[in-house]
CSV table of C-alpha atoms in Angstrom, one decimal:
chain,number,residue,atom,x,y,z
A,1,MET,CA,-22.5,20.7,27.5
A,2,ASN,CA,-25.7,21.9,26.1
A,3,GLU,CA,-26.1,22.8,22.4
A,4,LYS,CA,-25.2,26.5,23.0
A,5,GLN,CA,-22.0,25.5,24.8
A,6,GLN,CA,-20.7,23.3,22.0
A,7,THR,CA,-19.0,26.1,20.1
A,8,PRO,CA,-15.8,25.8,18.1
A,9,GLU,CA,-14.1,28.1,20.6
A,10,ASN,CA,-15.0,25.7,23.5
A,11,PHE,CA,-13.5,22.8,21.5
A,12,ARG,CA,-10.3,24.8,20.8
A,13,ARG,CA,-10.0,25.8,24.4
A,14,PHE,CA,-10.4,22.1,25.4
A,15,TRP,CA,-7.6,21.0,23.0
A,16,ARG,CA,-5.3,23.9,24.2
A,17,ASN,CA,-5.9,22.8,27.8
A,18,LEU,CA,-5.2,19.2,27.0
A,19,VAL,CA,-1.8,20.1,25.5
A,20,LEU,CA,-1.0,22.4,28.4
A,21,TYR,CA,-1.9,19.7,30.9
A,22,TRP,CA,0.3,17.1,29.2
A,23,LEU,CA,3.3,19.5,28.9
A,24,SER,CA,2.9,20.6,32.6
A,25,LYS,CA,2.5,16.9,33.7
A,26,ASN,CA,5.8,16.2,32.0
A,27,GLY,CA,7.9,18.9,33.6
A,28,PHE,CA,7.5,21.8,31.2
A,29,GLU,CA,7.0,25.3,32.7
A,30,CYS,CA,4.0,26.5,30.8
A,31,ALA,CA,1.8,29.5,30.4
A,32,ARG,CA,-1.4,29.9,28.4
A,33,VAL,CA,-1.3,33.2,26.4
A,34,ASP,CA,-3.9,35.2,24.6
A,35,HIS,CA,-1.8,36.5,21.7
A,36,THR,CA,-2.3,36.4,18.0
A,37,GLY,CA,-0.4,33.5,16.6
A,38,ILE,CA,0.4,31.4,19.7
A,39,ASP,CA,-1.6,29.8,22.5
A,40,LEU,CA,1.0,28.5,24.8
A,41,ILE,CA,4.6,29.2,25.9
A,42,ALA,CA,6.5,26.3,27.3
A,43,ARG,CA,10.1,25.7,28.5
A,44,ASN,CA,11.4,22.2,27.8
A,45,PRO,CA,13.0,20.9,31.0
A,46,LYS,CA,15.6,18.9,29.2
A,47,THR,CA,16.7,21.3,26.4
A,48,LYS,CA,15.7,24.5,28.2
A,49,GLU,CA,14.3,25.6,24.8
A,50,LEU,CA,11.4,28.1,25.0
A,51,ALA,CA,8.6,27.3,22.6
A,52,GLY,CA,5.7,29.4,21.4
A,53,ILE,CA,3.1,26.9,20.5
A,54,SER,CA,0.1,27.3,18.2
A,55,VAL,CA,-2.5,24.6,18.9
A,56,LYS,CA,-4.5,23.5,15.8
A,57,SER,CA,-7.2,20.9,16.1
A,58,ARG,CA,-10.0,19.0,14.4
A,59,THR,CA,-12.6,16.6,15.6
A,60,ARG,CA,-12.9,13.6,13.4
A,61,LYS,CA,-16.3,12.1,12.9
A,62,HIS,CA,-16.7,8.7,11.2
A,63,GLY,CA,-15.8,9.0,7.6
A,64,THR,CA,-13.5,12.0,8.0
A,65,GLU,CA,-10.6,10.4,9.8
A,66,THR,CA,-8.0,11.0,7.1
A,67,GLU,CA,-8.9,14.7,6.4
A,68,GLY,CA,-6.2,17.2,7.3
A,69,ILE,CA,-5.8,19.7,10.0
A,70,TYR,CA,-5.5,22.9,8.0
A,71,ILE,CA,-3.2,25.8,8.6
A,72,ASP,CA,-3.4,28.9,6.4
A,73,ASN,CA,-0.1,30.2,5.1
A,74,ASP,CA,-0.7,33.6,6.8
A,75,GLU,CA,-0.8,31.8,10.1
A,76,PHE,CA,3.0,31.1,9.9
A,77,GLU,CA,3.9,34.8,9.9
A,78,LYS,CA,1.6,35.4,12.9
A,79,VAL,CA,3.3,32.6,14.8
A,80,GLN,CA,6.8,33.9,13.9
A,81,LYS,CA,5.9,37.5,15.0
A,82,ALA,CA,4.5,36.3,18.3
A,83,CYS,CA,7.5,34.1,19.0
A,84,LYS,CA,9.9,36.9,18.2
A,85,ALA,CA,8.0,39.2,20.7
A,86,PHE,CA,8.4,36.5,23.4
A,87,GLY,CA,11.8,35.2,22.5
A,88,CYS,CA,10.4,31.7,21.6
A,89,ILE,CA,11.0,29.1,19.0
A,90,PRO,CA,7.8,28.6,16.9
A,91,TYR,CA,6.1,25.2,17.4
A,92,TYR,CA,2.8,23.6,16.6
A,93,ALA,CA,0.7,21.2,18.5
A,94,LEU,CA,-1.7,19.4,16.1
A,95,VAL,CA,-4.6,17.6,17.8
A,96,ALA,CA,-7.0,15.2,16.2
A,97,ASP,CA,-9.9,13.2,17.8
A,98,LEU,CA,-10.3,10.1,15.6
A,99,GLU,CA,-13.7,8.9,16.8
A,100,ILE,CA,-13.6,5.6,14.9
A,101,GLN,CA,-10.3,4.6,16.7
A,102,ASN,CA,-11.4,6.1,20.1
A,103,LYS,CA,-8.1,7.9,20.1
A,104,ILE,CA,-6.9,11.5,20.4
A,105,TRP,CA,-3.7,12.1,18.6
A,106,VAL,CA,-1.3,15.0,19.5
A,107,PHE,CA,1.7,15.8,17.4
A,108,ILE,CA,4.2,18.5,18.6
A,109,LEU,CA,6.8,19.8,16.2
A,110,SER,CA,8.7,22.9,15.3
A,111,MET,CA,7.4,25.2,12.6
A,112,LYS,CA,10.6,24.6,10.8
A,113,LYS,CA,9.9,20.9,10.7
A,114,ILE,CA,6.2,21.2,9.6
A,115,LEU,CA,7.3,23.5,6.8
A,116,SER,CA,9.9,21.1,5.7
A,117,LEU,CA,7.3,18.4,5.2
A,118,TYR,CA,5.0,20.3,2.8
A,119,GLU,CA,5.2,21.9,-0.6
A,120,LYS,CA,5.8,25.6,-0.8
A,121,GLY,CA,3.4,27.8,-2.8
A,122,LYS,CA,0.1,26.3,-1.5
A,123,ASN,CA,-2.3,28.6,0.4
A,124,VAL,CA,-3.1,26.1,3.0
A,125,LEU,CA,-1.0,23.4,4.7
A,126,SER,CA,-2.9,20.2,5.4
A,127,TRP,CA,-1.6,17.8,8.2
A,128,LYS,CA,-3.0,14.5,6.9
A,129,MET,CA,-4.0,11.6,9.1
A,130,THR,CA,-3.7,8.6,6.7
A,131,PRO,CA,-2.4,5.4,8.2
A,132,LYS,CA,0.8,5.6,6.0
A,133,LEU,CA,1.5,9.2,7.1
A,134,ILE,CA,0.9,8.4,10.8
A,135,GLU,CA,3.5,5.6,10.5
A,136,SER,CA,5.9,8.1,9.0
A,137,TYR,CA,5.2,10.6,11.8
A,138,LYS,CA,5.9,7.8,14.4
A,139,ASN,CA,9.3,7.2,12.8
A,140,ASP,CA,10.4,10.8,12.8
A,141,LYS,CA,12.3,11.8,15.9
A,142,ASP,CA,11.5,15.5,15.4
A,143,ILE,CA,7.8,14.8,15.8
A,144,LYS,CA,6.7,14.2,19.3
A,145,MET,CA,3.5,12.2,19.7
A,146,ILE,CA,0.9,11.5,22.4
A,147,VAL,CA,-2.0,9.2,21.9
A,148,PHE,CA,-4.9,9.2,24.3
A,149,SER,CA,-7.2,6.1,24.0
A,150,TYR,CA,-10.7,6.4,25.4
A,151,THR,CA,-13.6,4.0,26.1
A,152,THR,CA,-17.1,5.0,26.8
A,153,LEU,CA,-18.4,2.6,29.4
A,154,GLN,CA,-21.9,3.8,29.8
A,155,TRP,CA,-23.8,6.3,27.7
A,156,TRP,CA,-27.3,7.1,26.4
């Protein structure tokens, strides 16, 4: 990608497509949607649940690994409205590229679950990536996790 192509929208599109690819690879019937609030609709092959998924992401450069993925409170209402229109259950896919670890982390959880983890009354929800919190996410059966490890073999 040249400098003009490295826009935030291109990165967001990449993360959405990564989540879409992984869900499809694992038997979910999926569709990418262009709708305020949600990015994907996916039917779980085991539970038959239909999820409306909002993908939120952040690239982590060295020194910013533990910063949060931020979700404004007004986003939750948009996701709920979109899911109501499509008959879906609201979900989030949170994607973080932790450059220092050479890992891309994907967390998939319901909106109900994400809201249960955070204090009410704040304007912005922050999904933190501290080692302690990552361990707690790993131990929570309601948070689905995918970790992609990568290695650069040759580069400039």
